[in-house]
Coordinates of C-alpha atoms in Angstrom, one line a residue:
X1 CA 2.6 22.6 -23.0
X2 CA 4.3 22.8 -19.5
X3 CA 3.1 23.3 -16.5
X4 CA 4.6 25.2 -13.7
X5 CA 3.9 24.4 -10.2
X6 CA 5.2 26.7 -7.2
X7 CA 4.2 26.2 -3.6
X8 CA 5.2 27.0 -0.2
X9 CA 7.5 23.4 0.9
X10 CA 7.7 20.7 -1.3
X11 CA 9.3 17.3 0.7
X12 CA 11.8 14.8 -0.6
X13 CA 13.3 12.5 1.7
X14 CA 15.7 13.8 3.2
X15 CA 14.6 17.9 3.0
X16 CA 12.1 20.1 3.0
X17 CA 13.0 22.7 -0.2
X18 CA 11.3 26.2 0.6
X19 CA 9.0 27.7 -2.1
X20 CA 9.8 25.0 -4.7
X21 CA 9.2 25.1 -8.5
X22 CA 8.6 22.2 -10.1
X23 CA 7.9 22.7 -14.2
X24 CA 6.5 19.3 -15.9
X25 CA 5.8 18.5 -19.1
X26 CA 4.3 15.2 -21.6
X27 CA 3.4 14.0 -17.8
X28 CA 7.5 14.0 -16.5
X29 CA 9.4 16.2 -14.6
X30 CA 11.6 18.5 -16.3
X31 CA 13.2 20.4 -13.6
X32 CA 12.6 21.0 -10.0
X33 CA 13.9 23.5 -7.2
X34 CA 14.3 26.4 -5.2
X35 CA 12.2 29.6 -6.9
X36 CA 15.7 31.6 -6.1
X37 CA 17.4 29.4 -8.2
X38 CA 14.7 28.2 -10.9
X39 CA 12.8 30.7 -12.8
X40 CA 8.9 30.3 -13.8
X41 CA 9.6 29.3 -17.5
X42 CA 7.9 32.0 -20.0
X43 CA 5.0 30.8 -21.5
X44 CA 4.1 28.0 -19.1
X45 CA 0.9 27.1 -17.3
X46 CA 1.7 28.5 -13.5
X47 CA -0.1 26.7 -11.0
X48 CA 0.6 28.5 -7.5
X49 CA -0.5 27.4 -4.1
X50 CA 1.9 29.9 -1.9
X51 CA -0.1 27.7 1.3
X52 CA 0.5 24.2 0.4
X53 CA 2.9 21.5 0.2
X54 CA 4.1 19.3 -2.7
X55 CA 4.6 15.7 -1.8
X56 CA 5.2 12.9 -3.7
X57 CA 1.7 10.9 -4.3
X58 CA 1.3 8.4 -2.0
X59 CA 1.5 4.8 -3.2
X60 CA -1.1 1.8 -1.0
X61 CA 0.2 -1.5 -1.7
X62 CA -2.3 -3.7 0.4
X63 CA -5.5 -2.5 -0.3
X64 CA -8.8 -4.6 -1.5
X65 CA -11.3 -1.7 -2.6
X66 CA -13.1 1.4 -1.7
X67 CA -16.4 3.5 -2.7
X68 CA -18.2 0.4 -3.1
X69 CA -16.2 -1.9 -5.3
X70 CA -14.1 -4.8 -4.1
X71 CA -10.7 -5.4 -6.8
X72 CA -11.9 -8.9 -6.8
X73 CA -15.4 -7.8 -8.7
X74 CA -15.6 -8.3 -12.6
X75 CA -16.7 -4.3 -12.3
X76 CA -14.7 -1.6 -14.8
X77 CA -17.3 1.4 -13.8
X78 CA -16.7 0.3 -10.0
X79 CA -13.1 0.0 -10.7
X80 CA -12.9 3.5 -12.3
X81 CA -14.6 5.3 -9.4
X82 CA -12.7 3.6 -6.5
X83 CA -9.6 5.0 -8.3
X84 CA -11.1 8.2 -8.8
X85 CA -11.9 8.1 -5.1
X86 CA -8.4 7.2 -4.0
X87 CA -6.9 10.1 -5.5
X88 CA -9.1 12.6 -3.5
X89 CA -6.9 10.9 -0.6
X90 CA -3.4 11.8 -2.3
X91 CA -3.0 8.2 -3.5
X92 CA -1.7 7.8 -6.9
X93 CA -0.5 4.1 -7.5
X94 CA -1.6 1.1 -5.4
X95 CA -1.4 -2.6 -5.7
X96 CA -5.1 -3.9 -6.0
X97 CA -5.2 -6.8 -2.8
X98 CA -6.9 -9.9 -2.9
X99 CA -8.3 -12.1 -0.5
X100 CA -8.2 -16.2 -0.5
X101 CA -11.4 -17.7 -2.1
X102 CA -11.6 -21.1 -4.5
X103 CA -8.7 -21.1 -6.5
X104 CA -10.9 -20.7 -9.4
X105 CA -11.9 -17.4 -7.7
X106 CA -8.7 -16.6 -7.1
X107 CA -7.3 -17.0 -10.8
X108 CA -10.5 -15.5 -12.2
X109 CA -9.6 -12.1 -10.4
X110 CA -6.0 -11.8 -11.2
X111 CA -6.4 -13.0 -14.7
X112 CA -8.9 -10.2 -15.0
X113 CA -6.7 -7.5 -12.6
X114 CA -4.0 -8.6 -14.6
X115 CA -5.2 -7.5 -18.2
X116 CA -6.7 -4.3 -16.5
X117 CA -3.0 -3.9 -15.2
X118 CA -1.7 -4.3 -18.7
X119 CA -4.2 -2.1 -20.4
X120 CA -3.1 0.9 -18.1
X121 CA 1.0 0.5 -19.2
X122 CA -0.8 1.4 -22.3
X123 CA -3.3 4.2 -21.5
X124 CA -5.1 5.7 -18.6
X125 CA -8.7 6.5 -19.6
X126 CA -9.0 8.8 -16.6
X127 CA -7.2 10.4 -14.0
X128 CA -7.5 8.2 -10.8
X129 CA -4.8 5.9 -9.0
X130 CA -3.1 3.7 -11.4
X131 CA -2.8 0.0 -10.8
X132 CA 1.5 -1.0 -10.8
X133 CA 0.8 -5.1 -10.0
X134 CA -1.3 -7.3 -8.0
X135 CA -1.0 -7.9 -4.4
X136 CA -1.8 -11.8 -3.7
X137 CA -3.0 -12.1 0.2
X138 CA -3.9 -16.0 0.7
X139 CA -4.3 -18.5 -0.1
X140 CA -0.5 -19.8 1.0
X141 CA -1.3 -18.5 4.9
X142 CA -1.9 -20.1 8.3
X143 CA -5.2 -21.8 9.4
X144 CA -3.9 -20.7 13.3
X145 CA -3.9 -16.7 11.9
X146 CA -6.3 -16.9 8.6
X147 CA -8.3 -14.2 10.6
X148 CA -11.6 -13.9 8.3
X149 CA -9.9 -15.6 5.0
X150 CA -12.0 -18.5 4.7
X151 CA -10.1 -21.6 6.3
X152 CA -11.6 -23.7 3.7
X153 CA -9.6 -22.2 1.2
X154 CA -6.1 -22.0 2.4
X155 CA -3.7 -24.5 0.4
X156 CA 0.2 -25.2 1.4
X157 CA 2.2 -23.2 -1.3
X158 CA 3.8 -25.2 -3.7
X159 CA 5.6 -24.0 -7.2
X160 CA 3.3 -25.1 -9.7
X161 CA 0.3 -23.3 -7.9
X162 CA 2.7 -20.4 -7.4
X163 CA 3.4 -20.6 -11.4
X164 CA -0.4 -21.1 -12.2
X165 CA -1.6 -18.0 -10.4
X166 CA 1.7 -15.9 -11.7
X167 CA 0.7 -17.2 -15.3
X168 CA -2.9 -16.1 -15.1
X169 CA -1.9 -12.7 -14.1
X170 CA 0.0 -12.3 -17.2
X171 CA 3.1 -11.2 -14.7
X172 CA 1.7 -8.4 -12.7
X173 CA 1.6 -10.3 -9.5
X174 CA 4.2 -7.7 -7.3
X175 CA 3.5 -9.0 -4.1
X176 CA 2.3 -12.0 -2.3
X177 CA 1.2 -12.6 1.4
X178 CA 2.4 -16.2 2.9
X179 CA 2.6 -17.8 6.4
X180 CA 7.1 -18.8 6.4
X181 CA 5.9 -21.7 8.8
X182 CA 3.8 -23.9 6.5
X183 CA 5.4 -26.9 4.6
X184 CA 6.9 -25.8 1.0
X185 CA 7.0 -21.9 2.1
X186 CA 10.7 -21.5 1.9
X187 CA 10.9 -23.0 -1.5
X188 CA 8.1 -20.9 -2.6
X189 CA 9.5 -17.3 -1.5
X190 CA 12.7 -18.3 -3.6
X191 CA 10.9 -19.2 -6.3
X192 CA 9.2 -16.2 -6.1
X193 CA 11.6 -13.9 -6.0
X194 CA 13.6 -15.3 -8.5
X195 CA 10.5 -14.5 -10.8
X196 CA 10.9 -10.8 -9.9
X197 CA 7.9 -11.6 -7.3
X198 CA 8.0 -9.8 -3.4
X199 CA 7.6 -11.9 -1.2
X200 CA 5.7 -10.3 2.9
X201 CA 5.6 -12.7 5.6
X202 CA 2.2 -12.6 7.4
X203 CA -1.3 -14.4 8.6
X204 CA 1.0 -16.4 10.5
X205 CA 1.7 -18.3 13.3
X206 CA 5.7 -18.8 13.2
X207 CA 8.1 -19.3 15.6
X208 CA 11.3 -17.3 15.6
X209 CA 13.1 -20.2 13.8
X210 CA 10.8 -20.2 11.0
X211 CA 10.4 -17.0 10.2
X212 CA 14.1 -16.3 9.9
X213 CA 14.0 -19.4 7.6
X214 CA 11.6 -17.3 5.3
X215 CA 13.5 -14.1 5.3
X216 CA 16.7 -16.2 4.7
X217 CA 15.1 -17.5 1.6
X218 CA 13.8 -14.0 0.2
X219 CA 10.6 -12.6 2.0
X220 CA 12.0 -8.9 2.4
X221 CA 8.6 -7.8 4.4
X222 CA 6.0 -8.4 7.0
X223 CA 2.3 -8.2 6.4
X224 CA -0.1 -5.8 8.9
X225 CA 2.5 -6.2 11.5
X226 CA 0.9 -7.3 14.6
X227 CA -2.3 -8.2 13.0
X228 CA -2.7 -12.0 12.1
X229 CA 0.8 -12.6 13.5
X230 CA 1.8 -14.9 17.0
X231 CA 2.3 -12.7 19.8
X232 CA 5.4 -11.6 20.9
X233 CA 6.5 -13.6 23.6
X234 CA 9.9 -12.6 25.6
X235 CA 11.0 -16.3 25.8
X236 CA 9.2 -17.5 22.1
X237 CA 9.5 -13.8 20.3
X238 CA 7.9 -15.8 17.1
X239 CA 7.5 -13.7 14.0
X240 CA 7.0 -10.5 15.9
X241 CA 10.7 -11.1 16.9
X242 CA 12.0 -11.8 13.7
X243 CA 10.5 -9.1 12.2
X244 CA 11.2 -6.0 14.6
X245 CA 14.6 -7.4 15.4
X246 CA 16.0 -7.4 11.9
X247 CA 17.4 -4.3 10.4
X248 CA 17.4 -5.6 6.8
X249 CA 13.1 -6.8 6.7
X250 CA 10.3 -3.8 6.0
X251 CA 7.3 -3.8 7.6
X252 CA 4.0 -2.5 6.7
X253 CA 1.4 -1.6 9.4
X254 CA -2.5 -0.2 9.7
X255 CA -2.5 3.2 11.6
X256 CA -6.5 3.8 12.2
X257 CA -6.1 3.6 16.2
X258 CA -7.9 0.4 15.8
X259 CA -6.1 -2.3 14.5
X260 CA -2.9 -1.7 16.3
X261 CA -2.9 0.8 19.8
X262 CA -1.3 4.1 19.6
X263 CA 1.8 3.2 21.8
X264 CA 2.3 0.2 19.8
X265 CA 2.3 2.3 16.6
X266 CA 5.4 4.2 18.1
X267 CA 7.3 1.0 19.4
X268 CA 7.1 -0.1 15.8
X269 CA 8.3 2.8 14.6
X270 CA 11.3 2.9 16.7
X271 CA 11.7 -0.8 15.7
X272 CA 11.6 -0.3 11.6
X273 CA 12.4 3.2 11.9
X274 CA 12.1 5.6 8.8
X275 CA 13.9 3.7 6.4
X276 CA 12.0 0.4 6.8
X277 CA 8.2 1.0 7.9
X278 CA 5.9 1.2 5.4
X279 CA 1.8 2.2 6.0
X280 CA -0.9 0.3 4.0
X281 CA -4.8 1.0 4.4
X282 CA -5.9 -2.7 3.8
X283 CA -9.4 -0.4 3.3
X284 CA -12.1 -2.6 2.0
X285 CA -14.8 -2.1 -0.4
X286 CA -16.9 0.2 2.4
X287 CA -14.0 3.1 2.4
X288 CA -15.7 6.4 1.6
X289 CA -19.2 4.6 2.2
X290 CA -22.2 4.7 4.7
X291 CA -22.1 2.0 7.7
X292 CA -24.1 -1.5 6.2
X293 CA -23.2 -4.7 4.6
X294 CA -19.9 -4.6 2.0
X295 CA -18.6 -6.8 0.2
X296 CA -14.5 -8.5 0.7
X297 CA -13.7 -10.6 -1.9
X298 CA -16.2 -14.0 -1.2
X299 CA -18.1 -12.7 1.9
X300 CA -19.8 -9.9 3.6
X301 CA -18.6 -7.5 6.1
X302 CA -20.6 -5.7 8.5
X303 CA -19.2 -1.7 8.9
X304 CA -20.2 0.7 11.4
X305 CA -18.0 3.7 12.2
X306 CA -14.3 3.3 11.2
X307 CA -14.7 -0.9 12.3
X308 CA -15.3 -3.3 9.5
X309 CA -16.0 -7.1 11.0
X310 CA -16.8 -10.6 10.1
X311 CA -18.5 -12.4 13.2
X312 CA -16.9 -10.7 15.5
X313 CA -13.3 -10.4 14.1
X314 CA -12.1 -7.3 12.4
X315 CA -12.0 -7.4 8.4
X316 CA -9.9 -4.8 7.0
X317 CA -10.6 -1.0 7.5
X318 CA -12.2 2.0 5.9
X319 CA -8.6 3.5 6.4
X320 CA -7.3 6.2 3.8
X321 CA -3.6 6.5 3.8
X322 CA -3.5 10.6 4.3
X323 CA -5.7 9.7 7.4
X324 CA -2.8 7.0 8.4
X325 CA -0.1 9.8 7.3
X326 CA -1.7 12.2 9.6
X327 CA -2.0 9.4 12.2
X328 CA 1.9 9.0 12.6
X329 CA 2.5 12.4 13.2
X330 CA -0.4 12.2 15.8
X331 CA 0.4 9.4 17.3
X332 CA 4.1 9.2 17.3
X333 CA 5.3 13.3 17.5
X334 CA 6.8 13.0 13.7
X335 CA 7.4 15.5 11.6
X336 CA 4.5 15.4 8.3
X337 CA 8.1 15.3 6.1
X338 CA 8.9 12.0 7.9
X339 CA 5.6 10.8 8.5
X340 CA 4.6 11.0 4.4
X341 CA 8.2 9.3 3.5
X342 CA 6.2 6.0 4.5
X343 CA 3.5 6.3 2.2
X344 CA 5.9 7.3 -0.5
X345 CA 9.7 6.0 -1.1
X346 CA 9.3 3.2 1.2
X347 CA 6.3 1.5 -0.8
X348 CA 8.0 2.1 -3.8
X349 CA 11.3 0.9 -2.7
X350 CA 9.5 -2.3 -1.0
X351 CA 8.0 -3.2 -4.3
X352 CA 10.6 -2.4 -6.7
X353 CA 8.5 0.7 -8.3
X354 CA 11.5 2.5 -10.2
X355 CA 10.2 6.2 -10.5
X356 CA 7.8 6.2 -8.0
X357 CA 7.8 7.5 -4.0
X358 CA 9.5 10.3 -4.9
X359 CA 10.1 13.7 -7.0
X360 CA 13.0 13.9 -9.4
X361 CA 13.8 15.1 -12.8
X362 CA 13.5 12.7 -15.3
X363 CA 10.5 10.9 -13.3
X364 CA 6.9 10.8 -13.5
X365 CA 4.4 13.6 -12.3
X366 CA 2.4 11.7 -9.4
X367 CA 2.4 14.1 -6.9
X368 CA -0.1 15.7 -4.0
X369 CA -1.0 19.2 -2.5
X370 CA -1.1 19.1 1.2
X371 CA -2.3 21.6 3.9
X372 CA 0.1 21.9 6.6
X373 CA -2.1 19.4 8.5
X374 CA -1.7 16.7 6.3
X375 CA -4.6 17.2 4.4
X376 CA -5.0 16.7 0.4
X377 CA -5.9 19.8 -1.6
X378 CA -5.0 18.4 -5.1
X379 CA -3.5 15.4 -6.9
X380 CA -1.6 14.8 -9.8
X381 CA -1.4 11.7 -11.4
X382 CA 0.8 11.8 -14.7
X383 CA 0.9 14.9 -15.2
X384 CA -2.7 15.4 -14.8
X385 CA -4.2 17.0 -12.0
X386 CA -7.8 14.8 -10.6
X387 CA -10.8 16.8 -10.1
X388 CA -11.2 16.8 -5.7

């Protein structure tokens, strides 16, 4: 049966198309447009929200839990509900985000991650974000800027423990997190993207020099920009300056008004701009919970208010990405079209997800409601639209 959905806007990246219809059917869309050009089709479901806006669903590709369950717990029900929780928040694909631990911890969690990745190509028992690949955050980062990653755990990339971890993820590892400055990393982020793996320069404590060495050899993104990263120095700029300096690099940032200042937000804007910036929650097992004691990945973190800490240093965030979407637009006077285009076609663009970030015939039926604040009314995930 299809399903016809008219609204008032619906945003693509480049335009805002007035009272849109967009008919889908078997969870694709069939055709999509202006309603003076594109009839209701006869006989189809008509879902009509003449006060809301369609928008691609948003897609978080650093992010390490939420309602309670941390992606690096052996815990399907937990799993199930912190997807189901995402989608209240307009998010329909992420990248589940690890954190360094033993290495037998670490391979553990993407072996398991990796078969729950494979089981969802196959079927999705419910509608709730859907899992595209594994985001690897440590073990290959900088003792100098480990932040709370345990510095016990942090190894020197090499190939081989590249190949082990790639291997027990069954090759759903998308994404991995490493310092360019330590000894092997330029080897590694070739390797690595020769195996169809993206590579995001962060945690680290490079100097200018070596982090153009690890964008020369592949990386093609920076990791919470700012956070974990050298300062910028006008004489030393260090990663910072590599990263903000270089037209071709994305950039993914945390917009809660904690973990990087306002003003800063819009400097880095104007810096990456709306082709190459790219918001991430890096929300933790405590988003959508009460302040107390949460679990991330090997330890325990301490949450109270919108601040998540680990003796004293922040640990992730309770962030939601139609908060951070909302954010921009607050913080840095863009338009909500602009603003959701980085939690959307970037994302998918950074991480090589064909038919994602964006609404087009032929492609898949993830797609959100919005208020004209920014707020999500409805999600769709395949065709399927989540109970808010």
């Amino acid at each position: 049966m299809k399903t016809c959905i008219t609204a008032a806007q619906l945003f693509t990246p480049t335009e805002v198309i007035e009272n849109p219809v967009v008919v889908i059917e078997g969870g694709t869309i069939q055709s999509l447009g202006p309603r003076s050009s594109l009839p209701v089709p006869a006989g189809a479901q008509h879902l009509d929200f003449p006060d809301l806006v369609i928008s691609p669903g948003f897609i978080d590709i650093h992010v390490h839990g939420g309602a309670g369950h941390d992606v690096m717990q052996d815990d399907p029900s937990g799993r199930v509900a912190f997807e189901k929780a995402m989608v209240k928040h307009g998010v329909t694909s992420y990248l589940p985000t690890t954190v360094t631990a033993s290495m037998d911890r670490i391979l553990g969690a993407v072996d398991r991650l990796g078969n729950t990745i494979s089981a969802e190509d196959v079927e999705h028992a419910h509608v709730g974000a859907r899992p595209l690949g594994i985001h690897l955050e440590g073990p290959f980062i900088s003792p100098a800027k480990c932040g709370v990653h345990p510095p016990e755990y942090l190894i020197a990339p090499t190939v081989d423990l590249f190949e082990r971890i790639l291997d027990a993820s069954g090759g759903t590892l998308r994404m991995m997190t490493l310092a360019p400055e330590l000894p092997g990393a330029p080897e590694v982020i070739r390797h690595a993207r020769e195996r169809g793996v993206r590579t995001s320069i962060g945690h680290s404590n490079a100097t200018l020099e070596a982090a153009e060495k690890g964008i020369a050899a592949g990386a093609v993104s920076a990791t919470h920009t700012f956070n974990a990263m050298r300062a910028l120095d006008h004489r030393e700029p260090g990663i910072l300056g590599a990263v903000l300096s270089n037209d071709h690099v994305m950039a993914d940032i945390i917009v809660d008004g904690i973990h990087v200042a306002p003003a800063i937000v819009k400097v880095f804007l104007r810096s990456k701009g709306i082709e190459r910036a790219v918001l991430i929650t890096d929300a933790i097992s405590a988003t959508g919970m009460p302040d107390g004691t949460y679990q991330l990945g090997p330890f325990e973190v301490q949450v109270r208010g919108d601040r998540c800490e680990f003796r004293g240093k922040l640990a992730g965030s309770v962030l939601t990405l139609d908060r951070a979407v909302r954010n921009v637009v607050r913080f840095a006077d863009w338009t909500m079209q602009q603003s959701v285009i980085l939690a959307t076609r970037n994302p998918a663009l950074l991480i090589g997800a064909e038919g994602k970030g964006e609404l087009a015939v032929g492609g898949g039926a993830d797609l959100v409601l919005l208020s004209e604040k920014g707020e999500v009314v409805h999600t769709m995930v395949g065709g399927q639209m989540a109970r808010q």
